[in-house]
């Protein structure tokens, strides 16, 4: 029987892109964005209207996805899951074409046990043929053919339709 | 009912990458590679052993995928198919990370009627959740969940396991 196939999102699931928003916004405007402010909202909604355009541009700016911090326990849990499951990394990179190489290099550096053949840079994640998708954006589950598992993030706290996990330890409890 | 979803490969299906091999090899070694030589073979097999390494490097060299010629009738037929079907472009770009931006820009330039949300840069095409895959590499059909349609190319002439099409006109006859 074929191995169960699990697709895993990058941003806010294995890579801490919120940290980069906080860092660059702090550098540009000397104002902190806190995780408390971000509950139920995305970063664009918590900054002054005159700063929104700058913030929206950050992910298009070269370097945004470079050297992102790694989400806690994701390497260890995924390296164990790689022994039992077929793992794919599935990221909506098409929205930010300047991110392609940074994302590829980041995966090669930090998740070498997942082969590049199993990277998917896409837009619409309904194209994924997988049994599970671990993602922080619930809209990616709407037309997904497998089961969506919502990775807890500040912006998605009000989402109730999908199974929620709060950490990679919790994912390990489910799959290992 | 959801629209039938068709995934379409890039190289040797909508983009003429053989033309680039011929062009660059001719510039480097003043030797022509002919389509007759390529019957049942890939380009690496028809050049002198001491030239193989150079040839293998071409797709990694920046610019290889830039300005590739467009395969005959592919734009017109696909623009009509886009009215009736859900079209995705699915290319094994992960093998050549330097190709990402060139491929993205080429699609934006020549196939604007297919939205970037429907681009998939991947390695293993078994990750595609689609009804059809039009591709010149039969190995991509082995674990594909839909039906593979083999786009005729010199290297695949001896492949007999899949339905073969010889042109975009023939694809139009099937789908339009």
CSV table of C-alpha atoms in Angstrom, one decimal:
chain,number,residue,atom,x,y,z
A,1,UNK,CA,0.0,0.0,0.0
A,2,UNK,CA,1.2,3.5,-0.8
A,3,UNK,CA,2.4,5.6,2.1
A,4,UNK,CA,0.1,8.2,3.4
A,5,UNK,CA,1.0,11.5,1.9
A,6,UNK,CA,1.2,14.7,4.0
A,7,UNK,CA,1.6,18.2,2.4
A,8,UNK,CA,3.0,20.9,4.7
A,9,UNK,CA,2.8,24.6,4.2
A,10,UNK,CA,5.8,26.8,4.9
A,11,UNK,CA,4.9,30.3,6.2
A,12,UNK,CA,3.7,30.2,9.8
A,13,UNK,CA,3.9,26.4,9.8
A,14,UNK,CA,7.6,25.6,9.5
A,15,UNK,CA,8.9,29.1,8.8
A,16,UNK,CA,8.2,32.1,11.1
A,17,UNK,CA,7.3,34.8,8.7
A,18,UNK,CA,5.5,36.9,11.3
A,19,UNK,CA,8.9,37.4,12.9
A,20,UNK,CA,10.1,39.0,9.7
A,21,UNK,CA,7.0,41.3,9.5
A,22,UNK,CA,7.7,42.4,13.1
A,23,UNK,CA,11.4,42.9,12.4
A,24,UNK,CA,11.1,44.9,9.2
A,25,UNK,CA,8.1,47.0,10.4
A,26,UNK,CA,10.0,47.8,13.6
A,27,UNK,CA,13.0,48.9,11.5
A,28,UNK,CA,11.0,51.0,9.2
A,29,UNK,CA,8.6,52.7,11.6
A,30,UNK,CA,10.0,52.1,15.1
A,31,UNK,CA,6.7,50.5,16.2
A,32,UNK,CA,6.2,47.0,17.5
A,33,UNK,CA,3.5,44.6,16.2
A,34,UNK,CA,2.6,42.3,19.0
A,35,UNK,CA,1.1,38.8,18.7
A,36,UNK,CA,-1.8,40.0,20.9
A,37,UNK,CA,-2.7,42.6,18.3
A,38,UNK,CA,-2.7,40.0,15.6
A,39,UNK,CA,-5.4,37.8,17.2
A,40,UNK,CA,-8.0,37.2,14.5
A,41,UNK,CA,-6.3,39.6,12.1
A,42,UNK,CA,-3.5,39.7,9.6
A,43,UNK,CA,-0.6,42.2,9.9
A,44,UNK,CA,-2.1,44.7,7.4
A,45,UNK,CA,-5.1,45.2,9.6
A,46,UNK,CA,-3.2,46.3,12.7
A,47,UNK,CA,-1.0,49.0,11.3
A,48,UNK,CA,-1.8,52.6,10.5
A,49,UNK,CA,-3.5,53.0,7.1
A,50,UNK,CA,-0.6,54.9,5.8
A,51,UNK,CA,1.7,52.0,6.6
A,52,UNK,CA,-0.3,49.3,4.9
A,53,UNK,CA,1.1,49.6,1.5
A,54,UNK,CA,4.7,49.3,2.8
A,55,UNK,CA,3.7,46.2,4.8
A,56,UNK,CA,2.0,44.6,1.8
A,57,UNK,CA,5.2,45.0,-0.2
A,58,UNK,CA,7.5,43.2,2.3
A,59,UNK,CA,6.9,39.7,1.0
A,60,UNK,CA,7.8,40.9,-2.5
A,61,UNK,CA,11.0,42.5,-1.3
A,62,UNK,CA,14.1,40.2,-1.9
A,63,UNK,CA,15.3,38.8,1.4
A,64,UNK,CA,11.9,38.6,3.1
A,65,UNK,CA,11.9,34.8,3.1
A,66,UNK,CA,15.6,34.4,3.6
A,67,UNK,CA,16.9,33.1,7.0
A,68,UNK,CA,13.4,33.0,8.5
A,69,UNK,CA,13.3,31.5,11.9
A,70,UNK,CA,12.3,27.8,12.0
A,71,UNK,CA,9.1,27.0,13.9
A,72,UNK,CA,9.7,25.2,17.2
A,73,UNK,CA,10.1,21.4,16.9
A,74,UNK,CA,9.2,21.3,13.2
A,75,UNK,CA,12.6,19.8,12.1
A,76,UNK,CA,12.6,17.1,14.7
A,77,UNK,CA,9.0,16.0,14.3
A,78,UNK,CA,9.1,16.2,10.5
A,79,UNK,CA,12.4,14.2,10.3
A,80,UNK,CA,10.6,11.4,12.3
A,81,UNK,CA,7.5,11.7,10.2
A,82,UNK,CA,9.7,11.3,7.0
A,83,UNK,CA,10.4,7.7,8.1
A,84,UNK,CA,6.8,6.8,7.9
A,85,UNK,CA,5.0,9.1,5.5
A,86,UNK,CA,5.6,10.7,2.2
A,87,UNK,CA,6.1,14.4,2.9
A,88,UNK,CA,5.6,17.3,0.5
A,89,UNK,CA,6.3,20.9,1.1
A,90,UNK,CA,3.5,23.0,-0.5
A,91,UNK,CA,3.8,26.8,-0.4
A,92,UNK,CA,1.8,29.4,-2.2
A,93,UNK,CA,5.0,30.9,-3.6
A,94,UNK,CA,3.5,32.1,-6.9
A,95,UNK,CA,2.1,35.2,-5.1
A,96,UNK,CA,5.6,36.3,-4.5
A,97,UNK,CA,7.9,35.4,-7.4
A,98,UNK,CA,10.9,37.0,-5.7
A,99,UNK,CA,10.6,34.4,-3.0
A,100,UNK,CA,11.3,31.3,-5.1
A,101,UNK,CA,15.0,31.0,-4.6
A,102,UNK,CA,14.9,32.1,-1.0
A,103,UNK,CA,12.3,29.4,-0.2
A,104,UNK,CA,14.1,26.7,-2.1
A,105,UNK,CA,17.4,27.5,-0.4
A,106,UNK,CA,15.8,27.7,3.0
A,107,UNK,CA,14.3,24.2,2.5
A,108,UNK,CA,17.6,22.8,1.3
A,109,UNK,CA,19.3,24.3,4.3
A,110,UNK,CA,16.9,23.3,7.1
A,111,UNK,CA,14.9,20.4,5.8
A,112,UNK,CA,17.3,18.4,3.8
A,113,UNK,CA,15.6,15.1,4.6
A,114,UNK,CA,12.7,16.2,2.4
A,115,UNK,CA,13.9,15.9,-1.2
A,116,UNK,CA,13.5,18.7,-3.7
A,117,UNK,CA,11.3,16.5,-5.8
A,118,UNK,CA,8.7,16.9,-3.0
A,119,UNK,CA,8.6,20.7,-3.1
A,120,UNK,CA,5.6,22.3,-4.6
A,121,UNK,CA,5.5,26.0,-5.3
A,122,UNK,CA,1.9,26.8,-6.3
A,123,UNK,CA,-1.0,29.2,-6.0
A,124,UNK,CA,-4.2,27.3,-5.6
A,125,UNK,CA,-3.6,24.3,-3.2
A,126,UNK,CA,-6.6,22.4,-4.5
A,127,UNK,CA,-4.1,21.1,-7.1
A,128,UNK,CA,-2.5,18.9,-4.3
A,129,UNK,CA,-3.0,15.2,-4.4
A,130,UNK,CA,-2.4,14.4,-0.8
A,131,UNK,CA,-4.1,12.8,2.2
A,132,UNK,CA,-3.4,15.6,4.6
A,133,UNK,CA,-2.6,19.3,4.3
A,134,UNK,CA,-1.1,21.1,7.4
A,135,UNK,CA,-1.7,24.8,6.8
A,136,UNK,CA,-2.5,28.0,8.7
A,137,UNK,CA,-4.9,29.3,6.0
A,138,UNK,CA,-8.2,27.5,6.2
A,139,UNK,CA,-9.2,28.7,2.7
A,140,UNK,CA,-6.6,26.3,1.4
A,141,UNK,CA,-8.8,23.4,2.7
A,142,UNK,CA,-12.0,24.4,0.9
A,143,UNK,CA,-11.3,22.4,-2.3
A,144,UNK,CA,-8.6,20.2,-1.0
A,145,UNK,CA,-9.3,16.5,-1.6
A,146,UNK,CA,-7.7,15.3,1.6
A,147,UNK,CA,-8.1,16.4,5.3
A,148,UNK,CA,-7.0,19.8,6.3
A,149,UNK,CA,-5.3,20.3,9.6
A,150,UNK,CA,-5.2,23.9,10.7
A,151,UNK,CA,-1.9,25.0,12.3
A,152,UNK,CA,-2.7,27.6,14.9
A,153,UNK,CA,-1.7,31.2,14.0
A,154,UNK,CA,-2.8,34.5,15.4
A,155,UNK,CA,-4.8,35.4,12.3
A,156,UNK,CA,-6.8,32.1,12.3
A,157,UNK,CA,-8.0,31.9,15.9
A,158,UNK,CA,-11.6,32.4,15.0
A,159,UNK,CA,-11.7,29.6,12.4
A,160,UNK,CA,-13.7,26.7,13.7
A,161,UNK,CA,-14.3,24.4,10.7
A,162,UNK,CA,-11.2,22.4,10.9
A,163,UNK,CA,-9.1,20.3,13.3
A,164,UNK,CA,-6.6,22.7,14.9
A,165,UNK,CA,-3.1,21.9,16.2
A,166,UNK,CA,-1.1,24.4,18.3
A,167,UNK,CA,2.4,23.1,17.9
A,168,UNK,CA,4.6,20.5,16.1
A,169,UNK,CA,4.5,18.5,19.3
A,170,UNK,CA,0.8,18.1,18.8
A,171,UNK,CA,1.3,17.1,15.2
A,172,UNK,CA,3.8,14.5,16.4
A,173,UNK,CA,1.2,13.1,18.8
A,174,UNK,CA,-1.2,12.7,15.9
A,175,UNK,CA,1.1,11.1,13.3
A,176,UNK,CA,3.9,9.4,15.3
B,1,UNK,CA,-20.2,20.0,-11.4
B,2,UNK,CA,-16.6,21.1,-11.1
B,3,UNK,CA,-14.9,21.8,-14.4
B,4,UNK,CA,-12.5,19.1,-15.8
B,5,UNK,CA,-9.0,20.0,-14.7
B,6,UNK,CA,-6.1,19.7,-17.2
B,7,UNK,CA,-2.5,20.1,-16.2
B,8,UNK,CA,0.0,21.0,-18.9
B,9,UNK,CA,3.7,20.6,-18.8
B,10,UNK,CA,6.0,23.4,-20.1
B,11,UNK,CA,9.2,22.1,-21.8
B,12,UNK,CA,8.6,20.5,-25.1
B,13,UNK,CA,4.9,20.9,-24.7
B,14,UNK,CA,4.3,24.7,-24.8
B,15,UNK,CA,7.9,25.8,-24.7
B,16,UNK,CA,10.5,24.6,-27.2
B,17,UNK,CA,13.5,23.9,-25.0
B,18,UNK,CA,15.1,21.6,-27.6
B,19,UNK,CA,15.6,24.8,-29.7
B,20,UNK,CA,17.6,26.3,-26.9
B,21,UNK,CA,19.8,23.1,-26.6
B,22,UNK,CA,20.5,23.3,-30.3
B,23,UNK,CA,21.2,27.0,-30.2
B,24,UNK,CA,23.6,26.9,-27.3
B,25,UNK,CA,25.3,23.7,-28.3
B,26,UNK,CA,25.9,25.2,-31.8
B,27,UNK,CA,27.4,28.3,-30.3
B,28,UNK,CA,29.7,26.4,-27.9
B,29,UNK,CA,30.8,23.6,-30.2
B,30,UNK,CA,29.9,24.6,-33.8
B,31,UNK,CA,28.0,21.3,-34.2
B,32,UNK,CA,24.4,21.0,-35.1
B,33,UNK,CA,22.1,18.6,-33.1
B,34,UNK,CA,19.3,17.5,-35.5
B,35,UNK,CA,15.8,16.3,-34.6
B,36,UNK,CA,16.6,13.1,-36.6
B,37,UNK,CA,19.5,12.3,-34.2
B,38,UNK,CA,17.2,12.9,-31.2
B,39,UNK,CA,14.7,10.1,-32.2
B,40,UNK,CA,14.3,8.0,-29.1
B,41,UNK,CA,17.1,9.8,-27.3
B,42,UNK,CA,17.7,12.8,-25.1
B,43,UNK,CA,20.2,15.4,-26.1
B,44,UNK,CA,22.9,14.0,-23.7
B,45,UNK,CA,23.0,10.8,-25.7
B,46,UNK,CA,23.8,12.2,-29.1
B,47,UNK,CA,26.8,14.4,-28.3
B,48,UNK,CA,30.4,13.5,-27.8
B,49,UNK,CA,31.1,12.1,-24.3
B,50,UNK,CA,33.4,15.1,-23.6
B,51,UNK,CA,30.5,17.5,-24.3
B,52,UNK,CA,27.9,15.8,-22.1
B,53,UNK,CA,28.8,17.7,-18.9
B,54,UNK,CA,28.4,21.0,-20.7
B,55,UNK,CA,25.1,20.1,-22.1
B,56,UNK,CA,23.8,18.9,-18.8
B,57,UNK,CA,24.6,22.2,-17.3
B,58,UNK,CA,22.7,24.3,-19.8
B,59,UNK,CA,19.3,24.1,-18.0
B,60,UNK,CA,21.0,25.3,-14.8
B,61,UNK,CA,22.5,28.3,-16.6
B,62,UNK,CA,20.6,31.5,-16.1
B,63,UNK,CA,18.7,32.4,-19.3
B,64,UNK,CA,18.2,28.9,-20.6
B,65,UNK,CA,14.4,29.2,-20.1
B,66,UNK,CA,14.2,32.8,-21.1
B,67,UNK,CA,12.5,33.7,-24.4
B,68,UNK,CA,12.0,30.1,-25.4
B,69,UNK,CA,10.1,29.7,-28.6
B,70,UNK,CA,6.4,28.9,-28.1
B,71,UNK,CA,5.2,25.5,-29.5
B,72,UNK,CA,3.0,25.9,-32.5
B,73,UNK,CA,-0.7,26.6,-31.9
B,74,UNK,CA,-0.4,26.1,-28.1
B,75,UNK,CA,-1.5,29.7,-27.3
B,76,UNK,CA,-4.6,29.6,-29.5
B,77,UNK,CA,-5.8,26.1,-28.5
B,78,UNK,CA,-5.1,26.7,-24.8
B,79,UNK,CA,-6.9,30.1,-24.8
B,80,UNK,CA,-10.0,28.3,-26.2
B,81,UNK,CA,-9.6,25.4,-23.7
B,82,UNK,CA,-9.4,28.0,-20.9
B,83,UNK,CA,-13.1,28.8,-21.6
B,84,UNK,CA,-14.2,25.3,-20.8
B,85,UNK,CA,-11.7,23.7,-18.6
B,86,UNK,CA,-9.6,24.5,-15.5
B,87,UNK,CA,-6.1,24.7,-16.8
B,88,UNK,CA,-2.9,24.4,-14.6
B,89,UNK,CA,0.7,24.7,-15.8
B,90,UNK,CA,2.8,22.0,-14.1
B,91,UNK,CA,6.5,22.1,-14.6
B,92,UNK,CA,9.3,20.1,-12.9
B,93,UNK,CA,11.1,23.4,-12.2
B,94,UNK,CA,12.6,22.1,-8.9
B,95,UNK,CA,15.3,20.4,-10.9
B,96,UNK,CA,16.6,23.7,-12.1
B,97,UNK,CA,16.2,26.4,-9.4
B,98,UNK,CA,17.6,29.1,-11.6
B,99,UNK,CA,14.7,28.6,-13.9
B,100,UNK,CA,12.0,29.7,-11.5
B,101,UNK,CA,11.8,33.4,-12.5
B,102,UNK,CA,12.4,32.8,-16.2
B,103,UNK,CA,9.6,30.3,-16.3
B,104,UNK,CA,7.2,32.5,-14.3
B,105,UNK,CA,7.9,35.5,-16.5
B,106,UNK,CA,7.6,33.4,-19.7
B,107,UNK,CA,4.1,32.2,-18.6
B,108,UNK,CA,3.1,35.7,-17.6
B,109,UNK,CA,4.2,37.0,-21.0
B,110,UNK,CA,2.8,34.3,-23.3
B,111,UNK,CA,-0.1,32.7,-21.5
B,112,UNK,CA,-1.7,35.5,-19.5
B,113,UNK,CA,-5.1,33.8,-19.7
B,114,UNK,CA,-3.9,31.2,-17.3
B,115,UNK,CA,-3.7,32.9,-13.8
B,116,UNK,CA,-0.5,32.5,-11.7
B,117,UNK,CA,-2.6,30.8,-9.1
B,118,UNK,CA,-2.7,27.9,-11.6
B,119,UNK,CA,1.1,27.6,-12.0
B,120,UNK,CA,2.7,24.6,-10.2
B,121,UNK,CA,6.5,24.3,-10.0
B,122,UNK,CA,7.2,20.9,-8.6
B,123,UNK,CA,9.4,17.8,-8.9
B,124,UNK,CA,7.3,14.7,-8.6
B,125,UNK,CA,4.1,15.2,-10.7
B,126,UNK,CA,2.2,12.5,-8.8
B,127,UNK,CA,1.3,15.4,-6.4
B,128,UNK,CA,-1.0,16.8,-9.1
B,129,UNK,CA,-4.7,16.5,-8.4
B,130,UNK,CA,-6.0,16.8,-12.0
B,131,UNK,CA,-8.0,14.8,-14.5
B,132,UNK,CA,-5.5,15.0,-17.4
B,133,UNK,CA,-1.8,15.7,-17.6
B,134,UNK,CA,-0.3,16.6,-21.0
B,135,UNK,CA,3.4,15.9,-20.8
B,136,UNK,CA,6.2,14.7,-23.0
B,137,UNK,CA,7.7,12.5,-20.2
B,138,UNK,CA,5.8,9.3,-19.7
B,139,UNK,CA,7.4,8.7,-16.3
B,140,UNK,CA,5.3,11.5,-15.0
B,141,UNK,CA,2.1,9.4,-15.7
B,142,UNK,CA,3.3,6.4,-13.7
B,143,UNK,CA,1.7,7.6,-10.4
B,144,UNK,CA,-0.5,10.3,-11.8
B,145,UNK,CA,-4.1,9.9,-10.6
B,146,UNK,CA,-5.7,11.2,-13.8
B,147,UNK,CA,-5.1,10.3,-17.5
B,148,UNK,CA,-1.8,11.0,-19.1
B,149,UNK,CA,-1.6,12.3,-22.6
B,150,UNK,CA,1.8,12.0,-24.2
B,151,UNK,CA,2.9,15.0,-26.2
B,152,UNK,CA,5.1,13.7,-29.0
B,153,UNK,CA,8.8,14.6,-28.7
B,154,UNK,CA,11.8,13.1,-30.3
B,155,UNK,CA,13.0,11.4,-27.1
B,156,UNK,CA,9.7,9.6,-26.5
B,157,UNK,CA,9.0,8.1,-29.9
B,158,UNK,CA,9.4,4.5,-28.6
B,159,UNK,CA,6.9,5.0,-25.7
B,160,UNK,CA,3.7,3.0,-26.4
B,161,UNK,CA,1.9,2.9,-23.1
B,162,UNK,CA,0.0,6.2,-23.3
B,163,UNK,CA,-2.2,8.0,-25.7
B,164,UNK,CA,0.0,10.2,-28.0
B,165,UNK,CA,-0.7,13.5,-29.5
B,166,UNK,CA,1.5,15.1,-32.2
B,167,UNK,CA,0.4,18.7,-32.1
B,168,UNK,CA,-1.7,21.3,-30.3
B,169,UNK,CA,-4.2,21.0,-33.2
B,170,UNK,CA,-4.7,17.3,-32.2
B,171,UNK,CA,-5.2,18.4,-28.6
B,172,UNK,CA,-7.8,20.8,-29.8
B,173,UNK,CA,-9.6,18.0,-31.6
B,174,UNK,CA,-9.8,16.0,-28.4
B,175,UNK,CA,-10.9,18.7,-26.0
B,176,UNK,CA,-12.7,21.4,-28.0
